Tab-separated table of C-alpha atoms and ligand atoms in Angstrom:
chain	number	residue	atom	x	y	z
V	1	MET	CA	-25.800	28.168	1.835
V	2	LYS	CA	-23.402	25.238	1.335
V	3	VAL	CA	-21.410	23.868	4.268
V	4	PRO	CA	-18.380	21.994	2.962
V	5	PHE	CA	-17.279	18.864	4.850
V	6	PHE	CA	-13.869	20.367	5.587
V	7	ARG	CA	-11.856	23.578	5.256
V	8	HIS	CA	-8.224	23.651	6.367
V	9	ASN	CA	-6.707	26.266	8.645
V	10	ILE	CA	-3.693	27.312	6.577
V	11	GLU	CA	-2.943	31.041	6.892
V	12	ARG	CA	-0.807	33.564	5.036
V	13	ALA	CA	2.083	33.125	7.494
V	14	ASP	CA	2.136	29.357	6.829
V	15	ILE	CA	2.319	29.991	3.088
V	16	GLY	CA	5.101	32.525	3.738
V	17	ARG	CA	7.084	29.853	5.572
V	18	VAL	CA	6.645	27.466	2.643
V	19	GLU	CA	7.797	30.194	0.256
V	20	LYS	CA	10.987	30.574	2.318
V	21	VAL	CA	11.633	26.850	1.934
V	22	LEU	CA	11.008	27.045	-1.810
V	23	ARG	CA	13.524	29.888	-2.136
V	24	GLY	CA	16.145	27.906	-0.195
V	25	PRO	CA	18.244	24.918	-1.168
V	26	VAL	CA	16.678	22.089	0.905
V	27	LEU	CA	13.165	21.092	-0.187
V	28	THR	CA	13.338	17.662	1.421
V	29	THR	CA	14.127	16.600	5.017
V	30	GLY	CA	16.158	19.298	6.782
V	31	ALA	CA	16.097	22.073	9.372
V	32	TYR	CA	12.334	22.720	9.117
V	33	VAL	CA	11.590	19.065	9.781
V	34	ARG	CA	13.889	19.118	12.815
V	35	THR	CA	12.180	22.281	14.094
V	36	PHE	CA	8.745	20.725	13.641
V	37	GLU	CA	9.889	17.561	15.423
V	38	GLU	CA	11.111	19.624	18.389
V	39	LYS	CA	7.905	21.657	18.528
V	40	LEU	CA	5.693	18.570	18.323
V	41	THR	CA	7.707	16.902	21.111
V	42	ALA	CA	7.099	19.971	23.294
V	43	PHE	CA	3.407	20.135	22.310
V	44	LEU	CA	2.798	16.506	23.278
V	45	GLY	CA	4.589	16.859	26.607
V	46	VAL	CA	5.931	13.320	26.558
V	47	ARG	CA	8.915	13.202	28.898
V	48	GLY	CA	11.926	11.784	27.057
V	49	GLY	CA	9.907	11.682	23.814
V	50	HIS	CA	11.487	11.775	20.366
V	51	VAL	CA	9.466	12.766	17.287
V	52	ARG	CA	10.281	11.715	13.721
V	53	GLY	CA	8.414	13.271	10.790
V	54	THR	CA	7.129	10.958	8.071
V	55	THR	CA	5.123	11.074	4.858
V	56	SER	CA	1.922	9.917	6.595
V	57	CYS	CA	0.449	8.326	9.693
V	58	THR	CA	0.327	5.088	7.716
V	59	SER	CA	4.092	5.149	7.151
V	60	ALA	CA	4.697	6.166	10.800
V	61	LEU	CA	2.641	3.166	11.970
V	62	PHE	CA	4.402	0.844	9.525
V	63	LEU	CA	7.864	2.028	10.633
V	64	SER	CA	6.862	1.732	14.307
V	65	LEU	CA	5.750	-1.890	13.871
V	66	GLU	CA	8.896	-2.687	11.883
V	67	ALA	CA	11.150	-0.972	14.462
V	68	HIS	CA	9.716	-3.310	17.122
V	69	GLY	CA	10.469	-6.370	15.017
V	70	ILE	CA	6.822	-7.168	14.304
V	71	GLY	CA	6.324	-9.175	11.128
V	72	ARG	CA	5.573	-12.592	9.681
V	73	GLY	CA	3.889	-15.020	12.092
V	74	ASP	CA	2.979	-12.300	14.608
V	75	GLU	CA	-0.475	-11.165	15.675
V	76	VAL	CA	-1.434	-7.581	16.455
V	77	ILE	CA	-4.654	-6.765	18.322
V	78	THR	CA	-6.614	-3.811	16.991
V	79	THR	CA	-10.110	-2.421	16.372
V	80	PRO	CA	-12.305	-3.162	13.344
V	81	LEU	CA	-13.804	0.354	13.547
V	82	SER	CA	-11.118	2.592	12.053
V	83	TYR	CA	-9.706	3.805	8.807
V	84	VAL	CA	-8.318	0.858	6.858
V	85	ALA	CA	-4.732	2.108	7.370
V	86	THR	CA	-4.834	0.785	10.940
V	87	ALA	CA	-5.172	-2.842	9.816
V	88	HIS	CA	-3.326	-2.425	6.516
V	89	VAL	CA	-0.014	-1.571	8.221
V	90	ILE	CA	-0.255	-4.825	10.192
V	91	GLU	CA	-0.763	-6.678	6.879
V	92	GLN	CA	2.054	-4.708	5.249
V	93	VAL	CA	4.651	-5.840	7.821
V	94	GLY	CA	3.440	-9.417	7.260
V	95	ALA	CA	1.610	-9.819	10.590
V	96	LYS	CA	-2.054	-10.686	11.206
V	97	PRO	CA	-4.594	-8.183	12.545
V	98	ILE	CA	-6.747	-9.633	15.333
V	99	PHE	CA	-9.877	-7.566	15.801
V	100	VAL	CA	-11.570	-6.980	19.142
V	101	ASP	CA	-15.080	-5.527	18.936
V	102	VAL	CA	-15.751	-1.990	20.136
V	103	ASP	CA	-17.649	-0.598	23.100
V	104	PRO	CA	-21.042	0.383	21.644
V	105	ARG	CA	-21.126	3.509	23.846
V	106	THR	CA	-17.860	5.020	22.590
V	107	GLY	CA	-16.884	3.170	19.413
V	108	ASN	CA	-13.428	2.537	20.878
V	109	ILE	CA	-11.925	-0.958	21.175
V	110	ASN	CA	-13.416	-2.700	24.227
V	111	VAL	CA	-10.360	-2.836	26.459
V	112	ASP	CA	-12.005	-5.444	28.704
V	113	HIS	CA	-11.978	-7.965	25.849
V	114	ILE	CA	-8.355	-7.528	24.760
V	115	ALA	CA	-6.915	-10.148	27.151
V	116	GLU	CA	-9.196	-12.857	25.650
V	117	ALA	CA	-7.694	-12.227	22.209
V	118	ILE	CA	-4.071	-12.731	23.318
V	119	THR	CA	-2.353	-15.883	22.027
V	120	LYS	CA	1.257	-17.128	21.922
V	121	LYS	CA	1.634	-15.221	18.645
V	122	THR	CA	0.433	-11.845	19.950
V	123	LYS	CA	3.206	-9.239	19.806
V	124	ALA	CA	1.431	-5.908	19.991
V	125	ILE	CA	-1.737	-3.936	20.679
V	126	LEU	CA	-2.580	-1.157	18.221
V	127	PRO	CA	-5.395	0.945	19.721
V	128	VAL	CA	-7.099	3.811	17.870
V	129	HIS	CA	-8.394	6.886	19.703
V	130	LEU	CA	-11.587	7.022	17.662
V	131	TYR	CA	-12.741	10.522	16.658
V	132	GLY	CA	-10.355	11.958	19.281
V	133	GLN	CA	-11.563	10.137	22.414
V	134	MET	CA	-8.573	8.384	23.948
V	135	VAL	CA	-8.765	4.708	24.777
V	136	ASP	CA	-7.959	3.926	28.436
V	137	MET	CA	-4.178	3.739	27.995
V	138	LYS	CA	-3.607	2.923	31.677
V	139	LYS	CA	-5.601	-0.303	31.262
V	140	ILE	CA	-3.949	-1.104	27.935
V	141	SER	CA	-0.442	-0.612	29.247
V	142	ARG	CA	-1.274	-2.815	32.268
V	143	ILE	CA	-2.365	-5.618	29.891
V	144	ALA	CA	0.704	-5.059	27.717
V	145	ARG	CA	3.084	-5.226	30.669
V	146	ALA	CA	1.497	-8.436	31.968
V	147	HIS	CA	1.854	-10.135	28.569
V	148	LYS	CA	5.072	-8.383	27.401
V	149	LEU	CA	3.369	-6.762	24.402
V	150	VAL	CA	4.343	-3.687	22.414
V	151	VAL	CA	1.758	-0.859	22.304
V	152	ILE	CA	1.580	1.378	19.244
V	153	GLU	CA	-1.122	4.060	19.272
V	154	ASP	CA	-2.931	5.157	16.137
V	155	ALA	CA	-3.310	8.749	17.345
V	156	ALA	CA	-4.392	10.112	13.949
V	157	HIS	CA	-7.445	11.707	15.620
V	158	ALA	CA	-5.825	12.491	18.939
V	159	LEU	CA	-3.235	15.264	18.631
V	160	GLU	CA	-4.950	17.335	21.358
V	161	ALA	CA	-6.397	14.425	23.342
V	162	GLU	CA	-5.933	13.449	26.978
V	163	ARG	CA	-7.456	10.918	29.377
V	164	ASP	CA	-6.908	10.869	33.147
V	165	GLY	CA	-3.806	13.041	32.651
V	166	ILE	CA	-2.391	10.689	29.986
V	167	ARG	CA	-1.697	11.916	26.454
V	168	PRO	CA	-0.668	9.979	23.327
V	169	GLY	CA	2.884	8.657	23.540
V	170	MET	CA	3.074	8.755	27.344
V	171	LEU	CA	2.370	5.079	28.102
V	172	SER	CA	3.039	3.393	24.747
V	173	ASP	CA	6.094	2.388	22.745
V	174	ALA	CA	5.084	4.714	19.905
V	175	ALA	CA	2.172	6.976	18.965
V	176	CYS	CA	1.510	8.012	15.366
V	177	PHE	CA	-0.163	11.165	14.053
V	178	SER	CA	-1.621	12.160	10.696
V	179	PHE	CA	-1.419	15.463	8.864
V	180	TYR	CA	-3.598	14.237	6.000
V	181	ALA	CA	-5.747	16.780	4.139
V	182	THR	CA	-8.736	16.632	6.542
V	183	LYS	CA	-6.890	16.257	9.838
V	184	SER	CA	-6.813	19.009	12.482
V	185	ILE	CA	-3.468	20.314	11.233
V	186	THR	CA	-2.424	19.366	7.732
V	187	SER	CA	0.280	19.369	5.092
V	188	GLY	CA	-1.931	17.587	2.556
V	189	GLU	CA	-0.103	14.390	3.340
V	190	GLY	CA	2.156	13.987	6.368
V	191	GLY	CA	2.671	12.142	9.609
V	192	ALA	CA	4.846	11.736	12.669
V	193	VAL	CA	5.712	9.256	15.378
V	194	ILE	CA	6.646	9.956	18.983
V	195	THR	CA	8.507	7.328	20.976
V	196	ARG	CA	10.175	7.307	24.390
V	197	HIS	CA	12.807	4.873	23.107
V	198	ALA	CA	15.866	6.674	21.690
V	199	SER	CA	16.850	3.463	19.874
V	200	VAL	CA	13.466	3.305	18.086
V	201	ALA	CA	13.710	6.987	17.117
V	202	ASP	CA	17.246	6.445	15.768
V	203	HIS	CA	16.092	3.369	13.840
V	204	ILE	CA	13.134	5.224	12.293
V	205	ALA	CA	15.380	8.186	11.410
V	206	LYS	CA	17.147	5.691	9.111
V	207	THR	CA	14.269	3.476	7.959
V	208	ARG	CA	12.177	6.457	6.841
V	209	LEU	CA	14.963	7.128	4.304
V	210	HIS	CA	16.105	3.816	2.805
V	211	GLY	CA	18.212	3.053	5.892
V	212	VAL	CA	20.664	5.822	5.010
V	213	SER	CA	22.861	6.850	7.918
V	214	ARG	CA	23.002	10.557	6.896
V	215	SER	CA	20.294	12.642	5.201
V	216	MET	CA	20.950	14.995	2.297
V	217	ALA	CA	20.665	17.995	4.659
V	218	ASP	CA	23.182	16.444	7.079
V	219	ARG	CA	25.653	16.271	4.224
V	220	TYR	CA	24.771	19.630	2.682
V	221	GLY	CA	27.429	22.346	2.837
V	222	LYS	CA	30.162	19.978	3.923
V	223	LEU	CA	32.870	18.245	1.917
V	224	TYR	CA	31.464	15.102	0.363
V	225	GLN	CA	31.009	12.308	2.880
V	226	HIS	CA	30.058	8.752	2.033
V	227	TYR	CA	26.966	7.355	3.665
V	228	ASP	CA	26.317	3.788	4.722
V	229	ILE	CA	23.125	1.673	4.723
V	230	PRO	CA	23.133	-0.277	7.982
V	231	VAL	CA	19.504	-1.467	7.663
V	232	LEU	CA	16.744	-1.906	5.077
V	233	GLY	CA	14.590	1.196	4.860
V	234	TRP	CA	11.725	2.745	2.901
V	235	LYS	CA	10.995	6.208	1.498
V	236	PHE	CA	8.837	7.761	4.187
V	237	ASN	CA	10.728	10.941	5.189
V	238	MET	CA	8.871	14.204	5.844
V	239	THR	CA	9.982	17.150	3.690
V	240	ASN	CA	10.819	20.731	4.688
V	241	ILE	CA	7.823	21.834	2.597
V	242	GLN	CA	5.458	19.750	4.745
V	243	ALA	CA	7.144	20.848	7.995
V	244	ALA	CA	6.979	24.525	6.988
V	245	LEU	CA	3.206	24.197	6.512
V	246	LEU	CA	2.794	22.477	9.882
V	247	ILE	CA	4.943	24.628	12.206
V	248	GLY	CA	2.505	27.565	12.346
V	249	GLN	CA	-0.596	25.349	12.496
V	250	LEU	CA	0.900	23.474	15.441
V	251	ALA	CA	1.484	26.772	17.236
V	252	ARG	CA	-2.257	27.532	16.743
V	253	ALA	CA	-3.438	23.950	17.395
V	254	ARG	CA	-4.860	24.649	20.885
V	255	LYS	CA	-6.827	27.630	19.600
V	256	ILE	CA	-8.117	25.680	16.593
V	257	TRP	CA	-9.083	22.785	18.879
V	258	LYS	CA	-11.006	25.044	21.298
V	259	ARG	CA	-13.204	26.230	18.448
V	260	ARG	CA	-13.908	22.598	17.434
V	261	VAL	CA	-14.786	21.756	21.056
V	262	ALA	CA	-17.301	24.633	21.154
V	263	ILE	CA	-18.923	23.488	17.899
V	264	ALA	CA	-19.040	19.813	18.909
V	265	GLU	CA	-20.615	20.713	22.248
V	266	ARG	CA	-23.217	22.861	20.480
V	267	TYR	CA	-24.048	19.920	18.195
V	268	GLU	CA	-24.396	17.586	21.171
V	269	ARG	CA	-26.633	19.971	23.127
V	270	ALA	CA	-28.938	20.338	20.127
V	271	PHE	CA	-28.977	16.622	19.302
V	272	ARG	CA	-29.630	15.629	22.921
V	273	GLU	CA	-32.675	17.933	22.945
V	274	ALA	CA	-33.883	16.491	19.657
V	275	SER	CA	-33.262	12.883	20.847
V	276	ILE	CA	-30.729	12.278	18.083
V	277	GLU	CA	-28.223	9.596	19.084
V	278	PHE	CA	-24.446	10.063	19.215
V	279	LEU	CA	-21.498	8.256	20.818
V	280	GLN	CA	-20.683	9.015	24.452
V	281	THR	CA	-17.570	10.482	26.026
V	282	ASP	CA	-16.184	8.639	29.073
V	283	PRO	CA	-15.437	10.524	32.316
V	284	GLY	CA	-11.830	11.761	32.494
V	285	VAL	CA	-11.574	12.231	28.725
V	286	VAL	CA	-10.394	15.487	27.164
V	287	HIS	CA	-11.818	14.849	23.694
V	288	ALA	CA	-9.744	16.020	20.722
V	289	ARG	CA	-13.007	16.470	18.743
V	290	HIS	CA	-11.514	15.424	15.420
V	291	LEU	CA	-14.830	14.124	14.066
V	292	SER	CA	-18.432	14.656	15.071
V	293	THR	CA	-20.881	11.899	14.242
V	294	ILE	CA	-24.512	11.009	14.810
V	295	LEU	CA	-26.153	7.579	14.756
V	296	VAL	CA	-29.300	7.100	12.667
V	297	ASP	CA	-31.432	4.077	11.750
V	298	ALA	CA	-29.362	1.722	9.604
V	299	PRO	CA	-31.957	1.188	6.842
V	300	ARG	CA	-32.309	4.976	6.378
V	301	ARG	CA	-28.625	5.911	6.742
V	302	ASP	CA	-27.687	6.239	3.075
V	303	GLU	CA	-30.897	8.090	2.257
V	304	ILE	CA	-30.067	10.533	5.109
V	305	LEU	CA	-26.519	10.985	3.779
V	306	HIS	CA	-27.871	11.892	0.365
V	307	ALA	CA	-30.546	14.187	1.803
V	308	LEU	CA	-27.870	16.077	3.783
V	309	GLU	CA	-25.747	16.385	0.655
V	310	SER	CA	-28.630	17.662	-1.434
V	311	HIS	CA	-29.276	20.295	1.267
V	312	GLY	CA	-25.663	21.423	0.900
V	313	ILE	CA	-24.170	19.737	3.982
V	314	GLY	CA	-20.847	17.981	3.417
V	315	ILE	CA	-20.785	14.549	5.056
V	316	ALA	CA	-18.599	11.460	5.404
V	317	VAL	CA	-18.859	7.956	6.853
V	318	ASN	CA	-16.271	7.067	9.504
V	319	TYR	CA	-16.154	4.108	9.267
V	320	ARG	CA	-17.644	1.034	7.684
V	321	PRO	CA	-15.752	-1.688	9.580
V	322	ILE	CA	-12.482	-2.978	8.195
V	323	HIS	CA	-13.242	-6.714	8.531
V	324	LEU	CA	-16.133	-6.440	6.041
V	325	MET	CA	-13.970	-4.910	3.291
V	326	THR	CA	-13.490	-7.411	0.465
V	327	TYR	CA	-9.743	-7.883	1.021
V	328	TYR	CA	-10.243	-8.856	4.684
V	329	ARG	CA	-13.367	-10.946	4.005
V	330	GLU	CA	-11.548	-12.925	1.330
V	331	LYS	CA	-8.267	-13.319	3.214
V	332	TYR	CA	-9.673	-14.185	6.658
V	333	GLY	CA	-13.252	-15.277	5.930
V	334	TYR	CA	-14.902	-12.538	7.981
V	335	THR	CA	-18.628	-12.102	7.659
V	336	GLU	CA	-21.534	-10.065	9.070
V	337	GLY	CA	-22.010	-10.681	12.776
V	338	ASP	CA	-18.314	-11.183	13.612
V	339	PHE	CA	-17.997	-7.789	15.362
V	340	PRO	CA	-21.606	-6.672	15.839
V	341	HIS	CA	-20.988	-3.401	17.691
V	342	ALA	CA	-18.519	-2.129	15.064
V	343	GLU	CA	-20.960	-3.244	12.359
V	344	SER	CA	-23.893	-1.484	14.012
V	345	ILE	CA	-22.006	1.816	14.294
V	346	GLY	CA	-20.644	1.375	10.754
V	347	ALA	CA	-24.185	0.940	9.401
V	348	ARG	CA	-25.672	3.841	11.389
V	349	THR	CA	-22.982	6.526	11.484
V	350	VAL	CA	-22.998	9.904	9.719
V	351	THR	CA	-20.105	12.356	10.106
V	352	LEU	CA	-20.960	16.058	10.132
V	353	PRO	CA	-18.693	19.026	9.325
V	354	LEU	CA	-16.395	19.901	12.261
V	355	TYR	CA	-13.539	22.377	11.817
V	356	SER	CA	-12.534	25.728	13.261
V	357	LYS	CA	-13.446	27.730	10.158
V	358	LEU	CA	-17.153	26.834	10.489
V	359	THR	CA	-19.154	29.971	11.260
V	360	ASP	CA	-21.931	30.001	13.881
V	361	LYS	CA	-24.409	30.403	11.018
V	362	GLU	CA	-23.048	27.309	9.293
V	363	VAL	CA	-23.280	25.331	12.533
V	364	SER	CA	-26.931	26.424	12.870
V	365	LYS	CA	-27.591	25.344	9.294
V	366	VAL	CA	-26.099	21.889	9.979
V	367	ILE	CA	-28.208	21.454	13.118
V	368	GLU	CA	-31.439	22.683	11.469
V	369	THR	CA	-30.902	20.506	8.409
V	370	VAL	CA	-30.131	17.365	10.456
V	371	GLU	CA	-33.210	17.914	12.628
V	372	LYS	CA	-35.450	18.545	9.615
V	373	ILE	CA	-34.273	15.444	7.761
V	374	LEU	CA	-34.489	13.174	10.822
V	375	SER	CA	-37.907	14.350	12.026
F	1	PLP	C1	-6.225	9.448	8.651
F	1	PLP	C2	-6.052	8.189	9.440
F	1	PLP	C3	-4.962	7.331	9.250
F	1	PLP	C4	-4.014	7.461	8.106
F	1	PLP	O1	-3.352	8.663	8.097
F	1	PLP	P1	-2.488	9.027	6.794
F	1	PLP	O2	-1.688	10.202	7.272
F	1	PLP	O3	-3.460	9.365	5.719
F	1	PLP	O4	-1.661	7.854	6.483
F	1	PLP	C5	-4.795	6.262	10.089
F	1	PLP	N1	-5.672	6.005	11.066
F	1	PLP	C6	-6.744	6.789	11.276
F	1	PLP	C7	-7.676	6.457	12.390
F	1	PLP	C8	-6.981	7.888	10.446
F	1	PLP	O5	-8.081	8.636	10.604
């Protein structure tokens, strides 16, 4: 029996919705995108929130930083333990990522050390809700208010997440989501941003499409109208094809998430009994359970990865820390020991399969195989 690392949750009805788009005139940004944006706003429950669909979480993060005027000469505080996109977008707008080491218990940025990293150049905090466990946004927004900083959440893992009654987008200036191929709902590639600022949403509605004041769909079916370009923009607009794939998955997202929660809790029960280490969940957290990881001895990690693979278990590594990637080492002179907790997790972590389509038998096989290889 092989247990693939990921299987998506796309159903016949989702494909039917895509077919409808393909038989219609508007393949790019249009009514389906607007519908998805409305449904995601409702799903997230952010009062006064506005969603804009994008090509990816990366582009949503980039546009959010740009919309807040963050660029050359600015510093943005973030975590070294994330997918490289988190730091790359800071580089891409011309700013400098300032890493704060993670809490070794949770893998999330250590909120208590953020204030020490603030300088005159600091403009924003960009927290990541690692694996689906939300960072303490109440603490972060208190720090941000005291120092007049922008907060942009990388909520790529956190669509379903909550902490102390707070969900992504509720206390920040913007929160960005990913619909990449292995995320909890997916359009292959795709993303979205939610913001409580109407002006930011209006700006991103333009900058995701070259700065054009009217989209093709806005102009469709009317007499020709000229458009203007009030600002510089990029090409990051979500298409109707992507939105059509996502609308049905979003409607099922709670159900899909509940199945992941059940699997993750079964893993944790088994691993606790077998004294296999994993990261902890803080009190008050409703975990989105995007990824499930264990921690093994660093010198044996890669051997364990390969053993799991040769027993048919799909695995991944989330993440080897960003500051030790060659680009960041060479640009900023980072080296081993700079962020020891992120490095320790990065050297010890193994990600196991976690998705709603896993059968109970497959979950048993993962648990048995992990226990056999680690014993
Ligand atoms: C997947 C991911 C991203 C990037 O999302 P894309 O939609 O692929 O751009 C950013 N941050 C984190 C933490 C991610 O896991």
